[in-house]
Amino acid sequence: MSDNQGSNQGFIDQLVVKAIEKRKMTAQQTSSRNKLKLEYVLFSQFDVLDTLASKNGRATIYHLAKKDEPEKQLCCKVINEDAPDFANNMLIDEASRLELSQHPSVANFIKIGTEFERPYLMYEWVVGETVADKMQRHSNKGFRHDHIAWLVYQLAGALEFMHTRGVCHLDIKPANVLVSEGDYVKLIDFGASRYIGEAEPYAEASLNYASPNFIESGIAEPQDDVYSLALLTGHLFLGSIFGDSWHKQLKSRKRPSLIPSHVWKLIKEVVNKPRGHGFTAISFAQQLARINTSAIDSQSSAPIFSNLRNADLVLTHCRPQERAGVKRFKVLELTLAICVAVTSGFYIYQQSQPKWQSIVATDVAPADMVSSIKPAQTASFLSLPPWDIEFALNDMEKDVVSTAPYREAYEVQQLKLADLYQDNQSNVAAYQGLADELPTSVLEVRNELIELRQKLISDGALFPYADKTLTSAMAALNRAAADSYKLSTVTGSKAQHLAQLILSGESQQADQELKEVWLLNQSKAYFYSQVLPKRVMEQIDESIAENTKAHYYSKAIAKAEAATQFFGQTPELAQKIRDLKVARSEFILFSTVTEKSIFGKKKLHDSLAELEQNAPGKFSEITDLLGNMATDSIDKSHQKSMPARGAIAVERALKDYITESRG
């Protein structure tokens, strides 16, 4: 083929491709024109009470009331026609997260629809006032302390629920918190929400309230919501202040006079360590709820609620004390405290020291001192955390002779543990790798499910029952993702995480986390060596008891003997087996003599032998009783002319066994 022919063919191919693309575009435009316009349908079924623009300008929010039923009001968020394509996906994501986060303190989700030319989200219209409006109305007047604590507690309940479902709100601020006419708190606007551990390219969180860690990484964590909650709390105490000066006050070192000292300390703990403060939403609210009722002045603080319905269930009210009475006892209390400290401090210190340290302060000669150290003291010393051991050895460095046994024991222990680690290093690394990869794997599955849901919605092929199933599966995966992160922090390799903490100036937090993991793993070691075996034995005992209750003694004995393969021939198991064999023998013999069940000659003989072997002290007593019962039963059978087969069998078995034993 010539060059001209090749060029012509390429030109023709381009024309064909353009024609196909134009045809597809025309088909899409025709399909879009044929779709009903969303506003036409909305306005035909609802009265538009208000029209609001979204904060990002990509959507319009309609406040609607159903025609002929004005009390039924809702919001409808519609993507604007000129909005970019990603805005559609953001609205669908917002709806999904709102649906997963349904809680009494969250605006009710109604539906997400895509049957028109643009997607739309319907949710509850809350009749009430935003906290931002309340702050504006009360100017720079802070709110009542107990009202703030009650509002924060309700918000914390919603956030805690969301976090268990794998969702972070990430936009906690006064404008997104509504107080309804019935004094209920409602959290709204899930446009900035994210799944835990997930990064997305578009964020809408308010910078005044957003955690710096979230702004820097773009990855959502539950601690980010607690950070925003802490800033909101401080803002509520300070009231509406021009600009962002409230933000600067919360970041300053000096406590503002409007904020109580315990609240200021709580807020600073969170603000100084945005993700290392250690509070959940609920634990933060519980600390805040320690309200001093004597400090509440309804004249100087603005109310949030009309009444604090059910607030007494969670708020901790501190009773006011008479200041004069307190002052009268100040000097006496101080004097008493000093006396107690001086007279008993040394004694208490000595008593509080571990047993291994008591040998340091002694008059025993060094040689005798070393020989007087007991194994229990060494064991007590080695059971301490390594940081306490190092501190103790450094603290007693001058007493080289007295500390030598402890140093040697510690070194031997570490060498043994090093050998153990070397032997199991590959397994440790493998399990750490699994724990590290698990969160990513769960997130990948969840993201695939989200993409599938969005594709089905856009295709109009998502039926209600399938949507409910997908939503439930997403919630389960969100919880699994959150749990896998917790598991990873304990079981996974923490080297990179700890290095990042240290390099970011959080060395104290890194040290604390390392200690917590060590203590947890030591506790797990005790669990596996002591607690778990006891629980296993309890399960086995329950199974044996069930068999015994049903008179399946042979099965019960077999289970007890199987337990000895694991636990060994312990005195407890040996006694249990003996008791079961005695019970089986008695059951066979007495069942036969009473004719409840008649056993054969060999079974009766073996039962007598087993009874004598395992309960020799009771053997004569039981055989005498069996003999008397058999004689009585045989006599009665003669009177009734009915053969007493069981009694006769037992009587013969007794005679044969006694004859055999004597012979």
XYZ file of C-alpha atoms in Angstrom:
663
model
C 0.000 0.000 0.000
C 1.369 3.435 -0.964
C 1.897 6.271 1.518
C -1.046 8.175 -0.016
C -3.340 5.201 0.409
C -2.260 4.777 4.041
C -2.836 8.457 4.736
C -6.287 8.342 3.178
C -7.224 5.271 5.216
C -6.161 6.974 8.449
C -8.217 10.043 7.579
C -11.258 7.857 6.895
C -10.803 6.076 10.266
C -10.755 9.430 12.055
C -13.979 10.468 10.337
C -15.623 7.200 11.372
C -14.558 7.665 15.014
C -15.847 11.249 15.063
C -19.132 10.141 13.518
C -19.575 7.480 16.214
C -18.754 9.963 18.992
C -21.179 12.513 17.562
C -23.883 9.854 17.355
C -23.331 8.897 21.010
C -23.426 12.550 22.094
C -26.651 13.111 20.140
C -28.202 10.025 21.752
C -27.192 11.251 25.209
C -28.616 14.715 24.542
C -31.857 13.202 23.247
C -32.084 10.947 26.307
C -31.451 13.944 28.585
C -34.125 16.005 26.827
C -36.602 13.148 27.106
C -36.072 12.920 30.872
C -38.482 14.877 33.006
C -37.019 18.026 34.510
C -36.631 17.533 38.251
C -37.973 20.971 39.205
C -41.181 20.386 37.235
C -41.924 17.255 39.244
C -40.931 18.834 42.582
C -43.003 21.963 42.071
C -46.021 19.909 41.027
C -45.980 17.907 44.278
C -44.523 20.396 46.765
C -44.771 24.042 47.682
C -41.367 25.754 47.670
C -41.025 27.594 50.982
C -37.460 28.741 50.416
C -34.553 28.339 48.006
C -30.979 28.258 49.306
C -27.644 28.000 47.543
C -25.184 25.411 48.837
C -21.946 26.680 50.324
C -19.927 25.401 47.347
C -22.310 26.833 44.749
C -22.669 23.470 42.995
C -26.132 22.639 44.348
C -29.451 24.228 45.221
C -31.393 23.365 48.372
C -35.181 23.631 48.284
C -37.216 23.869 51.464
C -40.401 22.054 50.470
C -43.831 21.404 51.963
C -46.124 18.738 50.563
C -49.166 20.204 48.846
C -52.290 19.981 50.994
C -50.096 18.734 53.878
C -48.005 21.783 54.894
C -46.835 20.107 58.118
C -44.842 17.571 56.051
C -41.683 19.512 55.259
C -38.385 18.348 53.807
C -35.205 19.511 52.115
C -34.250 18.576 48.594
C -30.647 19.108 47.536
C -30.288 19.240 43.732
C -27.068 19.428 41.717
C -27.024 22.475 39.460
C -27.010 21.943 35.696
C -23.646 23.685 35.229
C -21.958 21.761 38.073
C -18.919 19.582 37.240
C -19.386 15.820 36.903
C -17.713 15.027 40.244
C -20.486 16.973 42.024
C -22.940 14.154 41.161
C -20.690 11.576 42.796
C -20.204 13.817 45.838
C -23.964 14.082 46.342
C -24.381 10.311 46.092
C -21.536 9.836 48.601
C -23.119 12.373 50.941
C -26.442 10.534 50.772
C -24.761 7.182 51.435
C -22.961 8.470 54.519
C -26.051 10.227 55.827
C -28.044 7.016 55.434
C -25.394 5.017 57.320
C -25.316 7.590 60.130
C -28.998 7.603 61.067
C -29.263 8.474 64.763
C -31.792 10.455 66.849
C -29.392 13.426 66.771
C -28.875 13.307 62.987
C -31.230 14.716 60.343
C -33.414 11.911 58.928
C -32.455 10.555 55.518
C -35.414 10.183 53.137
C -34.091 9.139 49.708
C -31.501 9.589 46.975
C -32.852 9.699 43.433
C -31.322 9.645 39.932
C -34.387 9.055 37.799
C -34.329 12.639 36.504
C -31.645 14.468 34.554
C -29.743 15.257 37.776
C -29.343 13.411 41.087
C -31.107 14.750 44.170
C -31.083 14.083 47.902
C -34.106 14.385 50.174
C -33.773 14.621 53.947
C -35.636 15.914 56.969
C -36.331 19.618 57.401
C -35.713 20.360 61.058
C -37.935 23.105 62.404
C -35.715 25.043 64.748
C -32.672 27.297 64.919
C -29.009 26.656 64.221
C -26.509 27.218 66.992
C -24.869 29.818 64.728
C -28.138 31.771 64.664
C -28.436 31.518 68.429
C -24.874 32.795 68.841
C -25.581 35.704 66.522
C -28.783 36.550 68.366
C -27.049 36.565 71.746
C -24.051 38.495 70.394
C -20.920 37.881 72.515
C -22.844 36.399 75.409
C -21.651 32.862 76.167
C -24.156 30.078 76.728
C -25.107 28.430 80.011
C -22.598 25.778 81.059
C -25.112 22.989 81.648
C -26.802 23.755 78.303
C -23.446 23.496 76.517
C -22.643 20.166 78.208
C -26.055 18.745 77.281
C -25.751 19.842 73.641
C -22.232 18.428 73.342
C -23.325 15.137 74.926
C -26.103 14.702 72.365
C -23.732 15.540 69.509
C -21.157 13.118 70.931
C -23.726 10.313 70.912
C -24.369 10.892 67.212
C -20.642 11.072 66.425
C -19.861 7.932 68.406
C -22.572 6.066 66.482
C -21.236 7.363 63.163
C -17.706 6.306 64.044
C -18.864 2.740 64.759
C -20.361 2.769 61.246
C -17.044 3.935 59.778
C -18.098 7.520 59.004
C -16.550 10.847 60.094
C -18.613 14.059 59.785
C -15.595 16.429 59.576
C -17.689 19.613 59.556
C -18.826 20.099 63.163
C -19.601 23.812 63.524
C -22.437 26.014 64.851
C -24.116 26.343 61.421
C -24.426 22.542 61.149
C -25.998 22.003 64.582
C -29.749 22.599 64.836
C -31.858 22.814 67.981
C -35.424 21.847 67.139
C -38.568 23.392 68.573
C -38.779 20.375 70.888
C -35.226 21.025 72.203
C -33.700 18.125 70.282
C -30.228 18.453 68.775
C -29.858 17.579 65.083
C -26.585 17.350 63.141
C -26.920 18.289 59.459
C -24.821 18.698 56.281
C -22.852 15.554 55.457
C -21.216 17.101 52.392
C -17.758 16.983 53.977
C -18.148 13.537 55.560
C -15.679 10.775 54.787
C -15.174 7.109 55.543
C -12.571 6.450 58.242
C -9.083 6.095 56.807
C -10.186 7.242 53.353
C -8.711 10.147 51.384
C -10.726 11.960 48.719
C -9.643 14.768 46.370
C -12.469 17.148 47.283
C -12.988 18.447 50.817
C -15.578 20.904 52.121
C -14.728 21.045 55.825
C -14.661 24.424 57.551
C -11.026 25.391 58.151
C -11.872 27.155 61.425
C -12.978 23.859 62.971
C -11.095 21.210 60.974
C -8.285 19.205 62.555
C -4.824 20.198 61.229
C -4.026 16.503 60.777
C -7.017 16.089 58.476
C -6.129 19.222 56.501
C -2.542 17.986 56.111
C -3.242 14.340 55.253
C -6.743 14.446 53.782
C -7.427 11.167 55.597
C -10.331 11.074 58.045
C -10.036 9.734 61.606
C -12.594 9.800 64.495
C -10.203 12.018 66.490
C -10.735 14.744 63.868
C -14.407 14.996 64.848
C -13.447 15.168 68.534
C -11.059 18.026 67.696
C -13.881 19.945 65.960
C -16.193 19.172 68.888
C -13.631 20.641 71.308
C -13.355 23.856 69.260
C -17.144 24.105 69.063
C -17.314 23.666 72.842
C -14.903 26.540 73.424
C -16.774 28.731 70.967
C -20.048 28.089 72.828
C -18.504 29.238 76.110
C -17.063 32.375 74.500
C -20.165 33.206 72.446
C -20.260 35.047 69.139
C -17.055 37.033 68.671
C -16.127 39.150 65.680
C -14.034 37.302 63.118
C -11.996 34.334 64.257
C -10.671 35.877 67.469
C -12.423 33.056 69.365
C -10.128 30.649 67.535
C -7.056 32.600 68.610
C -8.256 32.629 72.225
C -8.562 28.849 72.239
C -5.049 28.515 70.835
C -3.533 30.941 73.364
C -1.944 29.917 76.660
C -4.045 32.161 78.876
C -7.452 30.831 79.941
C -10.347 33.095 78.923
C -12.441 34.087 81.928
C -15.649 32.756 80.334
C -14.288 29.188 80.179
C -14.154 27.136 83.438
C -10.733 25.756 84.348
C -11.643 22.064 83.920
C -13.161 22.818 80.487
C -10.102 24.834 79.470
C -7.802 21.970 80.451
C -9.956 19.518 78.493
C -10.016 21.697 75.366
C -6.254 22.304 75.506
C -5.561 18.562 75.764
C -7.407 18.051 72.488
C -6.117 21.154 70.711
C -2.478 20.458 71.596
C -2.717 16.830 70.419
C -5.301 16.734 67.588
C -5.007 12.961 67.142
C -3.110 11.995 70.261
C -5.507 13.270 72.923
C -6.970 9.803 73.603
C -10.613 10.940 73.853
C -13.566 9.475 72.022
C -16.539 11.751 71.386
C -18.425 10.279 74.362
C -15.480 10.338 76.793
C -14.888 13.996 75.878
C -18.547 14.798 76.576
C -18.426 12.903 79.877
C -15.437 14.935 81.061
C -17.178 18.137 80.026
C -20.331 17.135 81.944
C -18.676 17.785 85.333
C -20.656 20.985 85.814
C -20.328 23.271 88.839
C -23.906 24.436 89.350
C -22.789 27.292 91.607
C -21.019 28.880 88.631
C -24.176 28.938 86.492
C -25.735 32.367 86.306
C -28.783 32.470 84.056
C -28.545 36.262 83.896
C -25.024 36.337 82.449
C -25.223 33.284 80.190
C -27.592 32.700 77.294
C -29.768 29.573 77.105
C -29.640 27.040 74.265
C -32.676 24.973 75.271
C -36.067 25.830 76.690
C -35.594 22.997 79.180
C -32.966 20.323 79.833
C -35.145 17.284 79.226
C -33.309 14.119 80.432
C -30.089 16.093 80.970
C -29.865 14.918 84.594
C -29.199 11.412 83.297
C -25.751 12.403 82.049
C -24.695 15.704 83.596
C -22.668 15.492 86.818
C -23.726 18.349 89.042
C -21.213 19.454 91.667
C -22.914 20.776 94.781
C -21.974 24.316 95.800
C -20.018 24.631 99.034
C -20.091 27.367 101.615
C -16.969 29.425 100.953
C -16.821 30.750 104.502
C -16.937 27.231 105.878
C -14.176 26.189 103.550
C -11.966 29.096 104.565
C -12.363 28.272 108.271
C -10.821 24.866 107.740
C -8.096 25.805 105.239
C -5.342 26.292 107.825
C -6.364 23.198 109.787
C -6.429 21.050 106.653
C -3.038 22.297 105.510
C -1.458 21.709 108.910
C -2.930 18.236 109.164
C -1.733 17.358 105.678
C 1.833 18.432 106.487
C 1.853 16.464 109.740
C 0.587 13.331 108.074
C 3.097 13.709 105.260
C 6.049 14.154 107.623
C 5.162 11.441 110.141
C 3.975 8.719 107.762
C 5.522 9.585 104.402
C 8.640 7.494 104.867
C 6.675 4.515 106.142
C 4.228 4.665 103.230
C 7.112 4.920 100.773
C 8.781 1.845 102.179
C 5.539 -0.122 102.187
C 4.786 0.852 98.592
C 8.096 -0.436 97.259
C 8.066 -3.820 95.478
C 9.434 -6.767 97.418
C 12.551 -6.971 95.279
C 13.631 -3.448 96.361
C 13.320 -4.063 100.097
C 16.685 -5.783 100.234
C 18.545 -2.639 99.171
C 17.913 -0.793 102.428
C 19.145 -3.431 104.849
C 21.949 -3.984 107.325
C 22.784 -7.429 105.963
C 26.350 -7.813 104.745
C 26.748 -7.831 100.941
C 27.621 -11.530 100.742
C 24.731 -12.483 102.979
C 22.505 -10.031 101.095
C 22.997 -11.819 97.783
C 22.379 -15.202 99.331
C 19.256 -13.894 101.118
C 17.474 -12.871 97.896
C 14.459 -15.084 97.420
C 13.216 -16.432 94.062
C 9.917 -14.610 94.638
C 11.779 -11.295 94.818
C 13.534 -11.953 91.525
C 10.289 -13.022 89.892
C 8.569 -9.869 91.148
C 11.402 -7.765 89.738
C 11.319 -9.423 86.306
C 7.548 -8.985 86.049
C 7.945 -5.194 86.009
C 7.769 -3.266 82.715
C 11.231 -2.832 81.123
C 11.197 0.943 81.617
C 10.610 0.454 85.361
C 13.396 -2.144 85.520
C 15.880 0.179 83.814
C 14.902 3.047 86.108
C 15.299 0.833 89.184
C 18.728 -0.452 88.115
C 19.924 3.064 87.332
C 18.505 4.330 90.613
C 20.437 1.655 92.559
C 23.621 1.893 90.497
C 25.786 2.633 93.532
C 24.696 -0.609 95.197
C 26.454 -2.787 92.635
C 26.623 -5.844 94.876
C 22.979 -5.727 95.941
C 21.690 -5.185 92.400
C 23.988 -7.755 90.759
C 21.509 -10.675 91.053
C 18.750 -8.554 89.546
C 20.980 -7.338 86.700
C 22.053 -10.898 85.947
C 18.464 -12.173 86.053
C 17.311 -9.370 83.748
C 20.125 -10.035 81.267
C 19.374 -13.782 81.246
C 15.682 -13.058 80.682
C 16.442 -10.724 77.762
C 18.814 -13.256 76.177
C 16.138 -15.955 76.426
C 13.542 -13.633 74.908
C 15.969 -12.667 72.124
C 16.472 -16.355 71.295
C 12.714 -16.861 71.324
C 12.227 -13.891 68.995
C 14.900 -15.160 66.608
C 13.190 -18.545 66.418
C 9.803 -16.946 65.700
C 10.831 -13.780 63.868
C 9.354 -14.847 60.532
C 5.994 -15.678 62.122
C 5.930 -12.372 64.012
C 6.685 -10.446 60.813
C 4.039 -12.401 58.910
C 1.312 -11.642 61.439
C 2.353 -7.993 61.616
C 2.162 -7.825 57.828
C -1.351 -9.257 57.887
C -2.423 -6.710 60.503
C -0.861 -3.858 58.492
C -2.500 -4.926 55.220
C -5.933 -5.729 56.647
C -7.248 -2.117 56.787
C -6.192 -1.516 53.178
C -7.801 -4.754 52.010
C -11.085 -3.962 53.763
C -11.090 -0.440 52.325
C -10.499 -1.768 48.814
C -13.488 -4.106 49.099
C -15.615 -1.304 50.511
C -14.602 1.080 47.704
C -15.484 -1.540 45.097
C -18.900 -1.881 46.719
C -19.351 1.902 46.691
C -18.456 2.046 42.988
C -20.908 -0.756 42.278
C -23.672 1.080 44.134
C -22.978 4.318 42.253
C -22.937 2.480 38.909
C -26.250 0.792 39.657
C -27.755 4.128 40.716
C -26.543 5.900 37.571
C -27.887 3.055 35.407
C -31.238 3.161 37.187
C -30.890 -0.519 38.027
C -30.738 -0.301 41.825
C -33.956 -1.690 43.289
C -34.968 -0.837 46.874
C -34.257 -4.292 48.313
C -30.818 -4.348 46.646
C -30.085 -0.818 47.887
C -30.955 -1.854 51.446
C -28.666 -4.892 51.198
C -25.795 -2.831 49.768
C -26.205 -0.187 52.468
C -26.107 -2.854 55.167
C -23.009 -4.431 53.601
C -21.291 -1.033 53.403
C -22.060 -0.385 57.069
C -20.577 -3.768 57.997
C -17.449 -3.050 55.941
C -17.135 0.384 57.541
C -17.215 -1.194 60.994
C -14.712 -3.818 59.835
C -12.424 -1.076 58.513
C -12.561 0.821 61.805
C -11.936 -2.371 63.790
C -9.061 -3.387 61.506
C -7.360 -0.049 62.161
C -7.624 -0.667 65.912
C -6.238 -4.176 65.437
C -3.406 -2.852 63.285
C -2.325 -0.373 65.964
C -1.866 -3.234 68.432
C -0.770 -6.188 66.304
C 0.825 -4.495 63.314
C 4.320 -3.143 62.809
C 4.385 0.308 64.432
C 7.879 1.366 63.370
C 6.805 3.835 60.692
C 3.966 5.234 62.804
C 6.195 5.782 65.858
C 8.932 7.344 63.719
C 6.415 9.827 62.308
C 5.226 10.730 65.813
C 8.788 11.334 67.012
C 9.743 13.406 63.951
C 6.600 15.518 64.358
C 7.539 16.347 67.941
C 5.146 13.846 69.560
C 7.846 11.734 71.226
C 5.878 11.551 74.473
C 2.894 10.173 72.569
C 5.151 7.637 70.823
C 6.554 6.521 74.178
C 3.043 6.212 75.619
C 1.797 4.135 72.681
C 4.809 1.815 72.874
C 4.209 1.267 76.592
C 0.501 0.622 76.046
C 1.222 -2.022 73.402
C 3.803 -3.714 75.665
C 1.375 -3.802 78.595
C -1.399 -5.135 76.378
C 0.798 -7.915 75.008
C 1.993 -8.856 78.488
C -1.641 -9.048 79.546
C -2.345 -11.237 76.525
C 0.534 -13.523 77.524
C -1.054 -13.974 80.966
C -4.419 -14.513 79.298
C -3.061 -17.346 77.147
C -1.092 -18.946 79.968
C -3.659 -18.663 82.773
C -7.073 -17.288 81.830
C -7.645 -19.116 78.544
C -6.812 -22.604 79.906
C -9.299 -22.020 82.747
C -11.983 -20.981 80.271
C -11.253 -24.036 78.133
C -11.607 -26.242 81.212
C -14.887 -24.524 82.068
C -16.201 -25.335 78.590
C -15.134 -28.972 78.994
C -16.740 -29.130 82.464
C -20.009 -27.821 81.020
C -19.959 -30.482 78.310
C -19.212 -33.213 80.865
C -22.008 -31.922 83.116
C -24.502 -32.084 80.227
C -23.577 -35.727 79.562
C -23.729 -36.555 83.257
C -27.169 -34.990 83.588
C -28.390 -37.182 80.727
C -26.697 -40.268 82.351
C -24.228 -40.580 79.445
C -21.450 -41.403 81.868
C -19.186 -43.181 79.383
C -19.190 -40.135 77.112
C -18.456 -37.884 80.078
C -15.562 -40.102 81.174
C -14.161 -40.132 77.627
C -14.220 -36.317 77.552
C -12.496 -36.068 80.931
C -9.812 -38.518 79.807
C -9.361 -36.514 76.576
C -8.807 -33.391 78.693
C -5.894 -35.119 80.433
C -4.094 -35.271 77.079
C -4.002 -31.446 77.130
C -3.921 -30.556 80.837
C -2.075 -33.638 82.090
C -2.995 -35.921 84.981
C -3.974 -33.126 87.337
C -5.471 -34.038 90.745
C -8.711 -32.301 89.756
C -9.137 -34.277 86.546
C -8.155 -37.550 88.217
C -10.787 -36.994 90.926
C -13.394 -36.047 88.324
C -12.753 -39.281 86.403
C -13.027 -41.327 89.615
C -16.292 -39.627 90.566
C -17.728 -40.223 87.088
C -16.818 -43.913 87.204
C -18.414 -44.267 90.640
C -21.546 -42.505 89.379
C -21.669 -44.791 86.325
C -21.334 -47.910 88.478
C -24.043 -46.756 90.869
C -26.338 -45.882 87.956
C -25.935 -49.333 86.387
C -26.386 -51.246 89.656
C -29.327 -49.277 91.088
C -31.082 -49.032 87.706
C -30.923 -52.805 87.446
C -32.081 -53.573 90.993
C -35.069 -51.203 90.563
C -35.649 -52.526 87.024
C -35.544 -49.077 85.423
C -32.930 -50.541 83.093
C -31.609 -54.095 83.309
C -27.939 -54.582 82.445
C -26.157 -57.842 81.658
C -24.016 -60.019 83.919
C -20.668 -58.672 82.662
C -21.782 -55.061 82.978
C -22.849 -55.638 86.580
C -19.592 -57.397 87.411
C -17.478 -54.618 85.852
C -19.497 -52.003 87.709
C -18.839 -53.689 91.057
C -15.120 -53.897 90.267
C -14.999 -50.252 89.200
C -16.915 -49.211 92.308
C -14.513 -51.038 94.623
C -11.488 -49.623 92.804
C -12.589 -45.974 92.820
C -14.581 -45.805 96.073
C -13.291 -48.527 98.382
C -14.591 -46.710 101.452
C -18.151 -46.723 100.107
C -18.058 -50.188 98.537
C -19.335 -52.185 101.548
C -22.046 -49.629 102.308
C -23.320 -49.654 98.714
C -23.201 -53.436 98.271
C -25.078 -53.963 101.561
C -27.760 -51.531 100.388
C -27.982 -53.274 97.005
C -28.293 -56.657 98.708
C -31.130 -55.477 100.964
C -32.943 -53.869 98.033
C -32.587 -57.041 95.973
C -33.913 -59.253 98.848
C -36.917 -56.979 99.422
C -37.719 -56.848 95.736
C -37.518 -60.666 95.392
C -39.786 -61.183 98.445
C -42.366 -58.799 97.029
C -42.199 -60.495 93.648
C -43.088 -63.862 95.265
C -46.148 -62.320 96.868
C -47.249 -60.840 93.525
C -46.170 -63.913 91.535
C -44.057 -61.635 89.322
C -40.347 -62.382 88.664
C -37.928 -59.670 89.872
C -35.375 -60.142 87.109
C -33.307 -57.075 87.955
C -33.113 -57.898 91.656
C -32.181 -61.513 90.911
C -29.440 -60.352 88.497
C -27.950 -57.988 91.073
C -28.126 -60.610 93.853
C -26.276 -63.148 91.662
C -23.727 -60.531 90.590
C -23.010 -59.678 94.236
C -22.580 -63.348 95.210
C -20.346 -64.093 92.211
C -18.192 -61.004 92.787
C -17.745 -61.707 96.532
C -16.951 -65.381 95.810
C -14.437 -64.357 93.150
C -12.827 -61.804 95.443
C -12.458 -64.296 98.307
C -11.185 -66.998 96.018
